[in-house]
Tab-separated table of C-alpha atoms in Angstrom:
chain	number	residue	atom	x	y	z
A	3	GLU	CA	-24.816	-1.329	-45.937
A	4	SER	CA	-23.404	2.056	-45.065
A	5	GLN	CA	-26.854	3.405	-44.465
A	6	PRO	CA	-27.257	2.056	-40.876
A	7	ALA	CA	-23.973	3.610	-39.812
A	8	ASP	CA	-24.966	6.985	-41.321
A	9	SER	CA	-28.379	6.868	-39.719
A	10	GLY	CA	-26.677	6.204	-36.369
A	11	ARG	CA	-24.495	9.268	-36.771
A	12	GLU	CA	-27.541	11.343	-37.810
A	13	ALA	CA	-29.405	10.205	-34.778
A	14	ALA	CA	-26.458	11.113	-32.495
A	15	LYS	CA	-26.340	14.587	-34.099
A	16	ARG	CA	-30.070	15.014	-33.486
A	17	SER	CA	-29.906	13.871	-29.878
A	18	VAL	CA	-27.573	16.752	-28.863
A	19	PRO	CA	-28.690	20.118	-30.203
A	20	SER	CA	-25.880	21.991	-31.998
A	21	ARG	CA	-25.987	25.003	-29.543
A	22	LEU	CA	-25.116	22.622	-26.752
A	23	ARG	CA	-22.160	20.791	-28.380
A	24	ILE	CA	-19.566	23.450	-27.697
A	25	PRO	CA	-20.608	24.040	-24.037
A	26	LEU	CA	-20.684	20.292	-23.465
A	27	GLY	CA	-17.320	19.895	-24.998
A	28	ILE	CA	-15.862	22.610	-22.735
A	29	VAL	CA	-17.384	20.893	-19.689
A	30	ALA	CA	-16.045	17.536	-20.753
A	31	LEU	CA	-12.545	19.146	-21.152
A	32	LEU	CA	-12.651	20.803	-17.776
A	33	VAL	CA	-13.671	17.491	-16.245
A	34	LEU	CA	-10.712	15.681	-17.904
A	35	VAL	CA	-8.272	18.414	-16.819
A	36	ARG	CA	-9.677	18.253	-13.226
A	37	MET	CA	-9.167	14.499	-13.239
A	38	ALA	CA	-5.639	14.733	-14.502
A	39	LEU	CA	-4.539	17.675	-12.273
A	40	PRO	CA	-3.661	15.745	-9.185
A	41	TYR	CA	-1.487	13.357	-11.125
A	42	ALA	CA	0.276	16.213	-12.821
A	43	LEU	CA	0.746	18.158	-9.610
A	44	ARG	CA	2.365	15.287	-7.576
A	45	PRO	CA	5.763	15.340	-9.245
A	46	ILE	CA	5.838	19.140	-9.358
A	47	LEU	CA	5.136	19.347	-5.595
A	48	GLU	CA	7.766	16.576	-4.928
A	49	ASP	CA	10.401	18.445	-6.934
A	50	GLN	CA	9.644	21.959	-5.501
A	51	ILE	CA	9.638	20.768	-1.872
A	52	THR	CA	12.781	18.687	-2.382
A	53	LYS	CA	14.507	21.741	-3.766
A	54	GLN	CA	13.977	23.474	-0.389
A	55	LEU	CA	15.512	20.602	1.658
A	56	VAL	CA	18.640	18.593	1.963
A	57	GLY	CA	16.893	15.308	1.292
A	58	HIS	CA	13.970	14.315	-0.727
A	59	VAL	CA	10.172	14.174	-0.451
A	60	GLU	CA	7.821	11.525	-1.759
A	61	ILE	CA	4.117	12.116	-2.056
A	62	GLY	CA	1.651	9.227	-2.540
A	63	ALA	CA	-1.366	11.147	-3.868
A	64	VAL	CA	-2.717	14.742	-4.174
A	65	GLU	CA	-6.324	15.592	-3.403
A	66	LEU	CA	-7.988	18.603	-4.835
A	67	GLY	CA	-11.375	20.116	-4.010
A	68	LEU	CA	-11.221	23.242	-6.123
A	69	LEU	CA	-14.710	24.380	-5.405
A	70	SER	CA	-14.654	23.623	-1.703
A	71	GLY	CA	-11.167	25.018	-1.155
A	72	ARG	CA	-9.868	21.593	0.212
A	73	PHE	CA	-6.397	20.434	-0.805
A	74	GLY	CA	-4.659	17.395	0.624
A	75	LEU	CA	-1.586	15.165	0.269
A	76	ARG	CA	-1.495	11.531	1.196
A	77	ASP	CA	1.399	9.393	2.235
A	78	VAL	CA	4.047	12.157	2.474
A	79	ALA	CA	7.566	11.136	3.485
A	80	ILE	CA	10.596	13.223	3.945
A	81	PHE	CA	13.918	11.443	3.774
A	82	GLU	CA	17.408	12.415	4.842
A	83	GLU	CA	19.956	12.677	1.987
A	84	ARG	CA	22.745	10.405	3.000
A	85	GLU	CA	25.177	8.033	1.251
A	86	GLN	CA	24.052	4.471	1.440
A	87	THR	CA	26.205	1.378	1.614
A	88	LEU	CA	25.679	-1.539	-0.736
A	89	VAL	CA	24.125	-3.462	2.267
A	90	GLU	CA	21.664	-0.718	2.978
A	91	GLU	CA	20.731	-0.517	-0.709
A	92	VAL	CA	19.955	-4.287	-0.803
A	93	SER	CA	18.229	-4.381	2.577
A	94	ALA	CA	14.923	-2.666	3.467
A	95	ALA	CA	13.920	0.672	2.119
A	96	PRO	CA	15.159	3.747	3.978
A	97	LYS	CA	13.044	4.860	6.827
A	98	PRO	CA	11.604	8.405	6.501
A	99	LEU	CA	12.629	11.075	8.956
A	100	ILE	CA	9.026	12.575	8.809
A	101	ALA	CA	6.021	10.786	7.491
A	102	VAL	CA	2.378	11.892	7.331
A	103	GLY	CA	-0.566	9.660	6.381
A	104	ARG	CA	-2.572	12.669	5.256
A	105	LEU	CA	-2.115	16.426	5.291
A	106	ALA	CA	-5.242	18.342	4.463
A	107	VAL	CA	-6.034	22.119	4.413
A	108	ARG	CA	-9.225	24.060	3.800
A	109	ILE	CA	-8.626	27.527	2.588
A	110	ALA	CA	-10.824	30.567	1.870
A	111	PRO	CA	-10.041	31.212	-1.727
A	112	LEU	CA	-11.504	34.659	-1.883
A	113	ALA	CA	-9.235	35.913	0.931
A	114	LEU	CA	-6.314	35.440	-1.432
A	115	PHE	CA	-7.429	38.551	-3.335
A	116	GLY	CA	-6.861	40.568	-0.176
A	117	ARG	CA	-3.371	39.156	0.214
A	118	THR	CA	-4.445	36.849	3.078
A	119	LEU	CA	-3.883	33.171	3.297
A	120	GLN	CA	-6.887	32.174	5.400
A	121	LEU	CA	-6.622	28.530	6.520
A	122	HIS	CA	-9.992	27.420	8.048
A	123	GLU	CA	-8.484	24.016	8.967
A	124	ILE	CA	-5.294	22.091	8.815
A	125	GLU	CA	-5.653	18.399	9.499
A	126	ILE	CA	-2.603	16.169	10.010
A	127	ASP	CA	-3.363	12.412	10.197
A	128	GLN	CA	-0.829	9.896	11.534
A	129	PRO	CA	2.296	11.962	11.614
A	130	ALA	CA	5.452	9.989	12.469
A	131	LEU	CA	8.802	11.654	13.427
A	132	ASP	CA	12.007	9.639	13.733
A	133	LEU	CA	14.248	11.950	15.730
A	134	ALA	CA	17.736	11.163	16.910
A	135	ARG	CA	20.507	13.018	18.665
A	136	LEU	CA	23.669	12.652	16.519
A	137	ALA	CA	27.136	12.158	17.840
A	138	ASP	CA	27.866	15.855	17.480
A	139	GLY	CA	24.881	16.675	19.680
A	140	LYS	CA	22.662	18.092	16.979
A	141	MET	CA	19.272	16.714	15.953
A	142	ASN	CA	18.895	14.723	12.722
A	143	LEU	CA	15.913	16.827	11.787
A	144	LEU	CA	18.238	19.760	11.151
A	145	ARG	CA	20.107	17.764	8.522
A	146	VAL	CA	17.146	18.102	6.112
A	147	LEU	CA	17.042	21.818	6.432
A	148	PRO	CA	19.547	23.730	4.212
A	149	GLU	CA	22.281	25.732	5.837
A	150	SER	CA	22.136	29.470	5.218
A	151	ASP	CA	25.613	30.837	4.216
A	152	SER	CA	24.603	34.419	3.775
A	153	ALA	CA	21.719	36.803	4.333
A	154	PRO	CA	19.160	36.894	1.590
A	155	GLU	CA	19.303	39.810	-0.701
A	156	PRO	CA	16.805	42.488	0.127
A	157	GLU	CA	13.815	42.483	-2.135
A	158	THR	CA	11.852	45.492	-3.169
A	159	PRO	CA	9.221	46.191	-0.529
A	160	THR	CA	5.769	44.875	-1.410
A	161	GLU	CA	2.627	44.732	0.578
A	162	PRO	CA	3.013	41.862	3.022
A	163	TRP	CA	0.736	38.787	3.055
A	164	SER	CA	-0.983	37.747	6.180
A	165	VAL	CA	-1.778	34.282	7.310
A	166	ALA	CA	-4.592	33.255	9.555
A	167	ILE	CA	-5.173	29.740	10.880
A	168	ASP	CA	-8.478	28.909	12.429
A	169	ARG	CA	-7.998	25.325	13.458
A	170	VAL	CA	-5.218	22.712	13.453
A	171	THR	CA	-6.255	19.082	14.174
A	172	LEU	CA	-3.606	16.369	14.891
A	173	VAL	CA	-4.966	12.776	14.611
A	174	GLY	CA	-2.863	9.926	16.032
A	175	GLY	CA	0.818	9.875	15.374
A	176	LYS	CA	4.137	8.679	16.711
A	177	LEU	CA	7.381	10.278	17.788
A	178	VAL	CA	10.494	8.063	18.125
A	179	PHE	CA	13.482	9.688	19.868
A	180	THR	CA	16.852	8.127	19.902
A	181	THR	CA	19.467	9.733	22.092
A	182	GLY	CA	22.501	8.021	20.638
A	183	PHE	CA	23.912	7.139	23.894
A	184	GLY	CA	23.441	3.377	23.651
A	185	MET	CA	19.723	3.514	24.143
A	186	GLU	CA	17.150	2.245	21.567
A	187	GLY	CA	14.620	4.731	20.211
A	188	GLN	CA	11.746	5.347	22.614
A	189	ALA	CA	8.261	5.793	21.044
A	190	ILE	CA	6.252	8.568	22.540
């Protein structure tokens, strides 16, 4: 009775030559890593971007085109850090200050070896900004940027990086500006 199972294993071993098993295993491992990479990168990107702001960032999905040099983020939202009352916590979810349906870039990977960040294309789909003038006259957008108390410490001089951008495309979008002087926000 164990003979049919053994013959099945033997047939499988004969169908894949032994010299191909290791390369095929490596290819399968690379495919699995490539499939898992966007899911692993999303929380890392959210954390690192949030550390640069006074607020927090949420990213819906990460898109990677490693061979094509295309990278993208979907459903990106930047929220102000503010204390919420119990009523706000129970009511609707907080509205993002900045939201982007999709942010995609296409880079020239080989240019990185020459200390150049060559961006062939930046595409921003459906951006939405909810700007408001606060009671003190400042814009709410400035509240997500950290205040600089002192000058940064000088670093040892290194060869500078250059950045080149070939094309920026903005698709759709909405800007709501509230003056804070008794007027409702105006969509632009």
